[in-house]
Coordinates of C-alpha atoms in Angstrom, one line a residue:
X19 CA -9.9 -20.9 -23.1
X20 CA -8.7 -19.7 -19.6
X21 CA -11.0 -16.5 -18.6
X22 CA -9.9 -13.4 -16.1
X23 CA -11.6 -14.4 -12.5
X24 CA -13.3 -11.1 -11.2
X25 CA -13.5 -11.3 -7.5
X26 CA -15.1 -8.0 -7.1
X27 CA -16.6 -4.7 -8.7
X28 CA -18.0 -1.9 -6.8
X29 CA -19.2 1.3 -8.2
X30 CA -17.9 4.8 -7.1
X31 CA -19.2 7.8 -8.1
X32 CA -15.9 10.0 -7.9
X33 CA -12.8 11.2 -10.1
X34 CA -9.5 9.2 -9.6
X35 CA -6.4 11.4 -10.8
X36 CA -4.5 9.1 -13.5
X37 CA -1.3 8.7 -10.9
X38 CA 0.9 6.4 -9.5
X39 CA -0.5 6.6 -6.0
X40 CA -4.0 6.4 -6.6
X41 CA -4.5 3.4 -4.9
X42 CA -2.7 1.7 -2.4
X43 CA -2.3 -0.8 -0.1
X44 CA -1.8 -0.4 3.3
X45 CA 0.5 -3.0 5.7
X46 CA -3.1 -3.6 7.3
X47 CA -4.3 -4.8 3.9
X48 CA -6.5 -2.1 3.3
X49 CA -7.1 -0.5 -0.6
X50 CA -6.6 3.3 -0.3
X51 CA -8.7 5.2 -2.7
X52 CA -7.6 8.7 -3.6
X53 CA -10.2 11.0 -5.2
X54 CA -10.3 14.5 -5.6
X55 CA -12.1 15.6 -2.2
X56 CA -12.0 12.7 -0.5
X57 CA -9.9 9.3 0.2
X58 CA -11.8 5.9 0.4
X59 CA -10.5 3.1 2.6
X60 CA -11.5 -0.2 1.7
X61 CA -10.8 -4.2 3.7
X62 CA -11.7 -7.0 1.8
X63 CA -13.4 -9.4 3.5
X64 CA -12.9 -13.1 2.2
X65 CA -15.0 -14.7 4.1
X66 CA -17.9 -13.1 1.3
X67 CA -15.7 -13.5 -1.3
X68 CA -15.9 -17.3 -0.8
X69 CA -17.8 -18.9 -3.8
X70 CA -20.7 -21.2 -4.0
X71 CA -19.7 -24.3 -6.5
X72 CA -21.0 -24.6 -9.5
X73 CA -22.7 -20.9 -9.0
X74 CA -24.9 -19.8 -12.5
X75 CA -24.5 -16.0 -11.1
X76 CA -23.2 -14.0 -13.8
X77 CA -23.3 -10.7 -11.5
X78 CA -19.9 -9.1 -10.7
X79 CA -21.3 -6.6 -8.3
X80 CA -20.2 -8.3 -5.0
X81 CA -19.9 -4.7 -3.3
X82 CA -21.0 -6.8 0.0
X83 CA -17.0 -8.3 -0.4
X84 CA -15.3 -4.8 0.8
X85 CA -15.8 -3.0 4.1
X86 CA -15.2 0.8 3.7
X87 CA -14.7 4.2 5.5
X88 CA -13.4 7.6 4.3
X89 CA -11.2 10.2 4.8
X90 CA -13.1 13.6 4.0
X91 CA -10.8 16.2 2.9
X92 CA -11.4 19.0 4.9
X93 CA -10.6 22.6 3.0
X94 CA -10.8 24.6 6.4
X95 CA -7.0 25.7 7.3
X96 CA -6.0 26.3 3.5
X97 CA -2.5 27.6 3.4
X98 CA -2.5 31.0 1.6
X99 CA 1.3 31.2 0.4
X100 CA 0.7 35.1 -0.6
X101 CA 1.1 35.9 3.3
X102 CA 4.4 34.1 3.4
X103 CA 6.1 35.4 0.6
X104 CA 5.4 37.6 -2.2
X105 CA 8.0 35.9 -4.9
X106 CA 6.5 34.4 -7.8
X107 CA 8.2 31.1 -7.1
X108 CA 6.2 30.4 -4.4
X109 CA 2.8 30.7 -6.2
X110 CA 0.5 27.8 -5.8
X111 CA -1.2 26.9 -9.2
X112 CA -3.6 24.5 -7.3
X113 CA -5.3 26.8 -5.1
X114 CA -7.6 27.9 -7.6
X115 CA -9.2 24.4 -7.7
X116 CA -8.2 22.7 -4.4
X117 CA -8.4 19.2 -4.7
X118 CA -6.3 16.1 -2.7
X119 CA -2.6 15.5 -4.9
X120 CA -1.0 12.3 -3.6
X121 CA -1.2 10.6 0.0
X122 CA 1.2 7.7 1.6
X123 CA 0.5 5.1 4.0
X124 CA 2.8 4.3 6.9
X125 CA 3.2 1.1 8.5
X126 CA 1.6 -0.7 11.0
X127 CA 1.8 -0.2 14.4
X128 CA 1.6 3.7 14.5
X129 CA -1.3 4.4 16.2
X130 CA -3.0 3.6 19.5
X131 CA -4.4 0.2 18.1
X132 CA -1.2 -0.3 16.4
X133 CA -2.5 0.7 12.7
X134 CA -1.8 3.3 10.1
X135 CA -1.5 6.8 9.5
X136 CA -2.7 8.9 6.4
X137 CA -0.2 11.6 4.9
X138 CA -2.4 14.0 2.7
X139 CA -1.1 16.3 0.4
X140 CA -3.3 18.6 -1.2
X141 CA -3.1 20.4 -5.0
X142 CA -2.2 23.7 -2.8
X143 CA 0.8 21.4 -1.4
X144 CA -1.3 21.4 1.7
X145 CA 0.3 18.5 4.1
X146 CA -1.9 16.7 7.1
X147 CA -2.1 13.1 8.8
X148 CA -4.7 11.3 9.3
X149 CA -5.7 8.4 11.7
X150 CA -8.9 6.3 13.1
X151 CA -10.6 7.2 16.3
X152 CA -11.9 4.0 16.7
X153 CA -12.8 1.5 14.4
X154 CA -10.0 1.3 11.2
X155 CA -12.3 -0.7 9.5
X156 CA -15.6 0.9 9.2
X157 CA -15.0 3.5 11.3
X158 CA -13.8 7.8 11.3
X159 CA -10.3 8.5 10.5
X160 CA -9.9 11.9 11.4
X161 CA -6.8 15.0 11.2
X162 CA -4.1 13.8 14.0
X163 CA -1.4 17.0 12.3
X164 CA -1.3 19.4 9.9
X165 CA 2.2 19.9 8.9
X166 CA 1.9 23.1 6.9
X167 CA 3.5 25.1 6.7
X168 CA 7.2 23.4 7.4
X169 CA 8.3 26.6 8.1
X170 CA 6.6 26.6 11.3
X171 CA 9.0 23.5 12.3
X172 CA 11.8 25.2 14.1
X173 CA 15.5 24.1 12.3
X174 CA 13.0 25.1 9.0
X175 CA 11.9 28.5 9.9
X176 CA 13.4 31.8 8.3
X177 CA 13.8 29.6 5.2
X178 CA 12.4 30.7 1.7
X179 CA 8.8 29.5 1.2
X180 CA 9.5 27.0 -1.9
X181 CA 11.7 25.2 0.9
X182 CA 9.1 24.4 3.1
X183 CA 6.6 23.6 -0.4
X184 CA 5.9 19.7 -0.4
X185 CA 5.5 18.6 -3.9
X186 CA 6.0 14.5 -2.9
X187 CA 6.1 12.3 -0.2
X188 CA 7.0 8.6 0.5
X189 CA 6.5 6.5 3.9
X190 CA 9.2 4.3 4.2
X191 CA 8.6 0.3 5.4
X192 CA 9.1 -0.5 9.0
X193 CA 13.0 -1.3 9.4
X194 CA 14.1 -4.3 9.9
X195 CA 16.8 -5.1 12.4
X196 CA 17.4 -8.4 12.0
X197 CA 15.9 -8.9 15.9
X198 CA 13.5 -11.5 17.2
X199 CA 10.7 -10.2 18.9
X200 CA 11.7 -7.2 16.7
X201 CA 12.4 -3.8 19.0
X202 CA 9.5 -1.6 20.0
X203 CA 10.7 1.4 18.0
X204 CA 9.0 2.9 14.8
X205 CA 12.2 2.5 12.3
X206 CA 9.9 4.1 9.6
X207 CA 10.3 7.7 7.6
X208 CA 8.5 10.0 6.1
X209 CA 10.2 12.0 3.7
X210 CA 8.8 15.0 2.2
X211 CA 10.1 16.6 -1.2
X212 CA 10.2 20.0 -1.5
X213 CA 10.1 22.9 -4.2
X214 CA 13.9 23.6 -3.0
X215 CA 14.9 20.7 -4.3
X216 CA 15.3 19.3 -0.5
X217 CA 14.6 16.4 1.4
X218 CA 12.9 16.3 4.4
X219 CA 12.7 13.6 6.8
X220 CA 9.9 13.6 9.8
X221 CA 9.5 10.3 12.6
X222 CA 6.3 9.9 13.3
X223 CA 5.8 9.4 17.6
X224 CA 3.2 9.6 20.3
X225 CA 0.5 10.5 17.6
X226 CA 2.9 13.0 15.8
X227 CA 5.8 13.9 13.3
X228 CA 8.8 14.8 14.0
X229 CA 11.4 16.8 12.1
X230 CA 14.5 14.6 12.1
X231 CA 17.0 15.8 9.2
X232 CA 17.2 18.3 5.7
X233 CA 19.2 16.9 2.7
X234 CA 19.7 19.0 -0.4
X235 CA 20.0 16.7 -3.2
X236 CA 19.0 19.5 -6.2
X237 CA 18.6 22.9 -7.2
X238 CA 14.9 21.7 -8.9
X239 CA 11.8 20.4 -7.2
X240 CA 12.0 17.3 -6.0
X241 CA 8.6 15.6 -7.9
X242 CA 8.8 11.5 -7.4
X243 CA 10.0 9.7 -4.2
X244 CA 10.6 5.4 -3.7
X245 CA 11.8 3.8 -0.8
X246 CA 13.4 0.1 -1.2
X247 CA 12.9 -2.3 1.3
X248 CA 15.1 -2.7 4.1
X249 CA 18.0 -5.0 4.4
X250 CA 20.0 -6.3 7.6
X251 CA 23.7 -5.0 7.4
X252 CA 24.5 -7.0 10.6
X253 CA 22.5 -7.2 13.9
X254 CA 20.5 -4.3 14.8
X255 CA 21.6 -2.3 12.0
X256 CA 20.1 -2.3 8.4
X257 CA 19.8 0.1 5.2
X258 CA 17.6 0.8 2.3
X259 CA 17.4 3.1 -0.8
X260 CA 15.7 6.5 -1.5
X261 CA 15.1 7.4 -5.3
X262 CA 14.7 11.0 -5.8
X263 CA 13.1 11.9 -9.2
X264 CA 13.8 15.5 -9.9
X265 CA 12.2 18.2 -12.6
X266 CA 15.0 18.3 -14.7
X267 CA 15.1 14.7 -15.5
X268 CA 17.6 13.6 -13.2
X269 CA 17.1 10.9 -10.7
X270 CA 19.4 10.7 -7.7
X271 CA 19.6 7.9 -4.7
X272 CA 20.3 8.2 -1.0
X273 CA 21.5 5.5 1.1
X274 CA 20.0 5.6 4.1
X275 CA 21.0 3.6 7.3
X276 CA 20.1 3.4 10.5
X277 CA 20.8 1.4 14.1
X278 CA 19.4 1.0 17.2
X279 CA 22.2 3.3 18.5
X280 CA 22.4 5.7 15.2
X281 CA 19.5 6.5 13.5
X282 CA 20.4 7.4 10.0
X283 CA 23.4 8.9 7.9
X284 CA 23.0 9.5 4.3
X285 CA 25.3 9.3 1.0
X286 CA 24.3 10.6 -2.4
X287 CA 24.7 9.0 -5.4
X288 CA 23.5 9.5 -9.0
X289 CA 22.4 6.6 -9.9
X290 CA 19.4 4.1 -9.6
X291 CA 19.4 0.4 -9.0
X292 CA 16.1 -1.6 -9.1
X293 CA 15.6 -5.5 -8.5
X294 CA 12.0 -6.7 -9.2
X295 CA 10.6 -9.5 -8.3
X296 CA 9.8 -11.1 -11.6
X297 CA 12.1 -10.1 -14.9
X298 CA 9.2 -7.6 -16.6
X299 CA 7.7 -4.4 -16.4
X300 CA 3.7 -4.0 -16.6
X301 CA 2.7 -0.6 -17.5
X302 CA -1.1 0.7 -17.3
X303 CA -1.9 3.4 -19.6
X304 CA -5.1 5.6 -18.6
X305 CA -6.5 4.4 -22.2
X306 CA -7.6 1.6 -20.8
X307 CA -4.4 -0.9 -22.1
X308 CA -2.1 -2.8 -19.9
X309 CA 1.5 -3.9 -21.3
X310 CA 4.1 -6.2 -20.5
X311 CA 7.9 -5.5 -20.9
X312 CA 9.4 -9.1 -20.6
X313 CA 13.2 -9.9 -19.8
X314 CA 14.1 -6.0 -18.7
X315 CA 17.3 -7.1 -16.9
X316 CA 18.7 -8.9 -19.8
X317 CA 16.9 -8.4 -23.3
X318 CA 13.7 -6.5 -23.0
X319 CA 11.0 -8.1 -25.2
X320 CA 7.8 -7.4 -26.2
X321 CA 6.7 -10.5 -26.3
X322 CA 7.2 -14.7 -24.2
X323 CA 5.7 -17.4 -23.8
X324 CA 3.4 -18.6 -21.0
X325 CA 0.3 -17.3 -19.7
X326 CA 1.8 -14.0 -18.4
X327 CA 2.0 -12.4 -21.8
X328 CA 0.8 -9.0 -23.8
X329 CA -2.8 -11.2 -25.3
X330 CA -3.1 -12.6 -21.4
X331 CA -3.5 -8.9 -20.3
X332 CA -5.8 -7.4 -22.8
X333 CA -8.1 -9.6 -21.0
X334 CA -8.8 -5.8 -19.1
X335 CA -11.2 -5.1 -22.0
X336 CA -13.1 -8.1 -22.1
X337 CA -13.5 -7.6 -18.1
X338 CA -14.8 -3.8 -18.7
X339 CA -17.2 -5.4 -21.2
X340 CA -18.6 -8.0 -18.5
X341 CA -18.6 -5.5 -15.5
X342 CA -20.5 -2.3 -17.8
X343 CA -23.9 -1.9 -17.2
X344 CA -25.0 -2.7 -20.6
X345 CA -23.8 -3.9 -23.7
X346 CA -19.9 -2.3 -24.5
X347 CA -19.5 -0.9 -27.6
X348 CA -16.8 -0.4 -29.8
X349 CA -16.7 3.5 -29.0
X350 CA -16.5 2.9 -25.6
X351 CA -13.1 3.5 -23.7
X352 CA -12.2 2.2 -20.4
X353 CA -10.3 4.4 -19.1
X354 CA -7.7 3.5 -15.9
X355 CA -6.9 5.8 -13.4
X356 CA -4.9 3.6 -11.3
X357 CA -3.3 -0.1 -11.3
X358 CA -1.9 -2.3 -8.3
X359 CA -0.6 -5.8 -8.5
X360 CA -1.9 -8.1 -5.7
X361 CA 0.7 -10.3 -5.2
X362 CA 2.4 -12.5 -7.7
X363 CA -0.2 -14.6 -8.7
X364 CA -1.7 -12.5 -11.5
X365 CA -4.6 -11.1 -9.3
X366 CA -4.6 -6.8 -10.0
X367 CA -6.8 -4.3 -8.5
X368 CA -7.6 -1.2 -10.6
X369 CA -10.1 1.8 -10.8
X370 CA -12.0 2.1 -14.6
X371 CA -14.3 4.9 -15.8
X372 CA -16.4 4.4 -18.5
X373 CA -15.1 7.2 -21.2
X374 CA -16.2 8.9 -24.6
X375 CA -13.5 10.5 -26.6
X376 CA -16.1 11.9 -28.9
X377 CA -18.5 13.0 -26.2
X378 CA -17.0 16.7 -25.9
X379 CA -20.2 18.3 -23.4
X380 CA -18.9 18.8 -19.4
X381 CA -19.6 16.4 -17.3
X382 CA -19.9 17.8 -13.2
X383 CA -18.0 15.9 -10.9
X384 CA -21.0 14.0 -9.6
X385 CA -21.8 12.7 -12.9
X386 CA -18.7 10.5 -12.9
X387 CA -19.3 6.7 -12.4
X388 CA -16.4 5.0 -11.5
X389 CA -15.7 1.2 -10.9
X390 CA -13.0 -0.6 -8.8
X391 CA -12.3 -4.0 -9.9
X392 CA -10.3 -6.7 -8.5
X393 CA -9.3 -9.9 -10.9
X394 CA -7.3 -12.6 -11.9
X395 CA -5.4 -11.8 -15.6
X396 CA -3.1 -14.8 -15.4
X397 CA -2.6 -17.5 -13.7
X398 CA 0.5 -19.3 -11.4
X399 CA 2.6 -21.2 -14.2
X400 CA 2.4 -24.3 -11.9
X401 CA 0.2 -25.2 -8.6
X402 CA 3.7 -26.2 -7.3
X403 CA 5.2 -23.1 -7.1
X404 CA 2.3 -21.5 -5.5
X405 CA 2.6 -24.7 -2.7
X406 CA 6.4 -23.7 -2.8
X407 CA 5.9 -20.0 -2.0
X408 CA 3.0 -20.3 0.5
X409 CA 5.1 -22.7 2.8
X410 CA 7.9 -20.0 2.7
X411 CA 5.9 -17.4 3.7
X412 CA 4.8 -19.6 6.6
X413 CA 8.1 -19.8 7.5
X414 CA 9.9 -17.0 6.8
X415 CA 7.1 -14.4 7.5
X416 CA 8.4 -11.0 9.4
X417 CA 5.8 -8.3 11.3
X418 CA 7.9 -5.9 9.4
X419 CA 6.0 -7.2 6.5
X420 CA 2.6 -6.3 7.3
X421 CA 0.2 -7.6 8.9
X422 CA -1.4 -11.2 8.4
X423 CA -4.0 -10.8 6.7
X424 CA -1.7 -8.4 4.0
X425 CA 1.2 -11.0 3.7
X426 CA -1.8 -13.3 3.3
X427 CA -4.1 -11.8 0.9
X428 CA -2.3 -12.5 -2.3
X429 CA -2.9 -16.4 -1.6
X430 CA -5.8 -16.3 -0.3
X431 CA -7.0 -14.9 -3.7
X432 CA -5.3 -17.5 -5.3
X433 CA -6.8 -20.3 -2.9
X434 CA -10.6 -19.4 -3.4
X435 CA -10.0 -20.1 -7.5
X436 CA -8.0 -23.3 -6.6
X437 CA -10.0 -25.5 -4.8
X438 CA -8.3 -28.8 -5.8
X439 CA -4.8 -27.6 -4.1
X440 CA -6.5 -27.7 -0.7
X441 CA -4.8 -31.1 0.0
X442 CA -1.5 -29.8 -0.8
X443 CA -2.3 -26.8 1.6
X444 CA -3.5 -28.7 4.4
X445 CA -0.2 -31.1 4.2
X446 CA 2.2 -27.4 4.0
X447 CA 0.1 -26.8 7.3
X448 CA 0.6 -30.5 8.8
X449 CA 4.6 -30.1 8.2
X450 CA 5.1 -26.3 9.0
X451 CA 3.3 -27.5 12.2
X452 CA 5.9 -30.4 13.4
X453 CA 8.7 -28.2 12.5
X454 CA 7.7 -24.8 13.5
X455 CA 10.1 -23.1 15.9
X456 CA 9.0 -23.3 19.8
X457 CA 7.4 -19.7 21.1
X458 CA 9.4 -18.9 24.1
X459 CA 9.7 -16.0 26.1
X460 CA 12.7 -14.1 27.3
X461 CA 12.4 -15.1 31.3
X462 CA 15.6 -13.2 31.8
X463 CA 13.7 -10.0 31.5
X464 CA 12.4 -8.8 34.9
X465 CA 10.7 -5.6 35.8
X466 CA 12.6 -2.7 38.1
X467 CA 11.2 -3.6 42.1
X468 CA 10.2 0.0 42.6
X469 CA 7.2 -0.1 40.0
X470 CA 4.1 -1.1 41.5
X471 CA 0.3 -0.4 40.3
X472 CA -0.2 2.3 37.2
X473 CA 3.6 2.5 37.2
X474 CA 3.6 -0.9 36.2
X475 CA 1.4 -0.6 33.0
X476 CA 3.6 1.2 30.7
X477 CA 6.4 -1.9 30.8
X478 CA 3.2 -4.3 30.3
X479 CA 1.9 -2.8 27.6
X480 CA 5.4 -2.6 25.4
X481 CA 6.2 -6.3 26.5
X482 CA 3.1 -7.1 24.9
X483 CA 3.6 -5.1 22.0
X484 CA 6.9 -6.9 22.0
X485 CA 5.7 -10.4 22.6
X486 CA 2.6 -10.8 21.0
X487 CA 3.2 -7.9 17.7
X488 CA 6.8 -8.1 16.9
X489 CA 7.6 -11.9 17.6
X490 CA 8.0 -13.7 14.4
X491 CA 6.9 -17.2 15.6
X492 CA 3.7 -16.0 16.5
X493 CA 2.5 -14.2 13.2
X494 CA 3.3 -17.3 11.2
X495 CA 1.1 -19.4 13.6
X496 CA -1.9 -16.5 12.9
X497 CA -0.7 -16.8 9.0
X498 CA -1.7 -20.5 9.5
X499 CA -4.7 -19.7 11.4
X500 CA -5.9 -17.6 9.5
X501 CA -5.5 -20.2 6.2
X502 CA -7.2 -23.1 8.3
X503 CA -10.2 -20.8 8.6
X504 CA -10.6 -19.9 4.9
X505 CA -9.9 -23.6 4.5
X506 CA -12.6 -24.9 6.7
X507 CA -15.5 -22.4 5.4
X508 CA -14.6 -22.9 1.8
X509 CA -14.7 -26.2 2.1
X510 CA -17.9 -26.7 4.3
X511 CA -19.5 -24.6 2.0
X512 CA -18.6 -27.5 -0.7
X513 CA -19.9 -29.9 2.1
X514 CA -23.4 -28.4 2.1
X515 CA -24.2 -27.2 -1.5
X516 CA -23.4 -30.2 -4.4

């Protein structure tokens, strides 16, 4: 019988709020964590996560696999909305226990080093960024903005306080223009519901956000927010989709598009369209169950053959069981604040707390053990399919995607369980290799006379930004990189230890 592969558990002792954006992954492949009072940030590192053959360790406490950092909440600044307005409406339940809400992660390339930024939103709809000093990894992330109130903003001022109330927010993907190098411009959003029922979009530049444009798309808070991917229209203009989810029930969509030349124009619609990747839905419930909705395009079924099915995912039990500190019993509930799929390979990260439904006494905050786990439920149908879809990404690979190591991830997961495909992978190397698109540069593009010493820099700098971070070519010869290294350790470790 085919058992779930746990490639890590580490041990937190926080609260994760049951939510949709309790963890996420960043387009630098880093796991954001959110708790109530702080936000963890962790990078897997694979090279640890490599496994000895034939290894008798039963321990699945391979914290050593994960860098991490954190984002401490800081409660200094608290908004008090009773100095702004006096109307009931604009009364903040969540002040009386402040605690962090929901966050969303940019993409790439915002910052000085050309990584991410943090958008916080506290339980007192509290709004801040947050970005490293120094070190992403390992290192501080500290507040860049705080955006609260938005009626400090200008074109938002004089308006009624629940307009300038954030109750959601979303951080759109970097746009994609259909250009190679891709452009030097951030073609990213962040959009901001509000209690107004408005829509707020901010561009984030020179280490801040700024106020671009106001839709009003309802008469009731805005509460849920999902940006599509972009897609190319033609050349240097594309478009993607903005769900709004509303508090009466109603979701709407907004088309947004944007050029090189025009930014963005909107049109409203009610209506929501959604393509997934695979035909089914996989729902986490915070009592500890994960099920499958199979066929939801054409005849929704409980039930299919194959390894991705409803028995292959209450596997989730049997990996609570292995990864409790002592023996599980049958009173004990896992319970699951948050669920993300790693790719398409079956590999899922989540966040577990041991619970007692009986158990009725209080339990502080520190007393809370939580447990992130990263493992393997099903498996690829066929090792060919995997071949197939590693050798496109190696060719069809954008930086609008993330960055290598997050397009990468998802195999590399798959790789270090599926040691006898290495043959197949070094071959998809060999041939991607002879056929691989030559990396030229543009040698029509010359630099003004007039500029001369420090005036110079500045047109260096975004010609290498251009060259070396937004050229196609050269993140799929890193992709490939990158898999020839996990390649060679993996298999010199198989070398050395029989």
């Amino acid at each position: 019988m085919l058992h779930p592969s746990i490639h890590s558990s580490v041990n937190f002792p926080v609260i994760v709020p049951p939510s949709t954006t309790s963890l996420q992954w960043s387009n630098d492949g880093q796991l954001f964590i959110l708790t109530k009072s702080e936000i963890y940030i962790m990078t897997l590192n694979y090279g640890a996560m490599i496994k000895l053959p034939k290894s008798k360790s039963n321990s699945h406490d391979k914290s050593s696999c994960w860098f991490r950092t954190i984002i401490d909440f800081d409660r200094k600044g608290i908004q008090n909305w009773g100095d702004i307005s006096q109307d009931w409406a604009a009364v903040a339940l969540g002040s009386f226990d402040i605690g962090l809400r929901t966050m969303a992660i940019s993409p790439s390339g915002l910052t000085d080093d050309a990584g991410c930024v943090a958008a916080v939103l506290s339980s007192n709809m509290d709004l801040s960024l947050w970005g490293p000093k120094d070190n992403w990894v390992q290192g501080e992330w500290s507040k860049i903005q705080e955006l609260t109130p938005l009626s400090n903003i200008g074109p938002l001022s004089g308006r009624p306080a629940f307009y300038t109330q954030v109750t959601c927010l979303t951080w759109s993907r970097q746009a994609d223009f259909g250009i190679n190098p891709a452009p030097v411009v951030d073609g990213s959003f962040l959009v901001l519901g509000t209690r107004g029922g408005t829509i707020v979009f901010f561009r984030f530049y020179n280490g801040a956000a700024y106020y671009i444009d106001e839709v009003q798309i309802a008469d009731h808070w805005v509460t849920l927010l999902a940006f599509s991917p972009w897609t190319v229209v033609k050349k240097g203009r594309c478009e993607a989709q903005l769900a709004c989810g509303c508090a009466d029930g109603s979701v709407r969509t907004l088309t947004v598009n944007q050029s090189l030349l025009v930014w963005y124009s909107y049109t409203v619609f009610r209506r929501i369209h959604h393509v997934p990747s695979s035909d089914a839905l996989v729902v986490s419930l915070s009592d500890g169950s994960i099920h499958a909705i199979h066929h939801i395009t054409s005849e929704p079924s409980w039930t299919t053959k194959g390894d991705f099915s409803c028995s292959r995912l209450t596997d989730v039990r049997q990996v609570f069981a292995w990864t409790k500190a002592g023996k599980a019993r049958y009173t004990d509930a896992n319970k699951i604040s948050g669920l993300l799929p790693y790719g398409a390979h079956g590999s899922l990260v989540w966040f577990q707390e041991e619970h007692h439904p009986t158990n009725f006494d209080y339990a502080y905050d520190s007393r809370h053990q939580g447990l992130l786990v990263a493992a393997t439920l099903w498996q690829c149908p066929r090792n060919d399919s995997f071949i197939e879809e590693l050798s496109y990404a190696f060719t069809s690979a954008k930086p609008t995607g993330g960055a290598p190591i997050h397009q990468l991830g998802p195999f590399l997961l798959y790789l270090l369980d599926h040691r006898e495909i290495y043959p197949d992978v070094l071959r998809v190397l060999q041939n991607v290799s002879d056929t691989s698109e030559e990396f030229l540069f543009d040698d029509s593009l010359t630099l003004p006379n007039n500029l001369t010493g420090h005036a110079i820099r500045p047109e260096f700098r975004q010609s290498l930004i251009k060259y070396l971070l937004n050229s196609d070519q050269l993140l799929r010869l890193r992709m490939q990189l990158i898999t020839s290294e996990i390649l060679l350790e993996a298999s010199f470790i198989s070398f050395v230890v029989p």
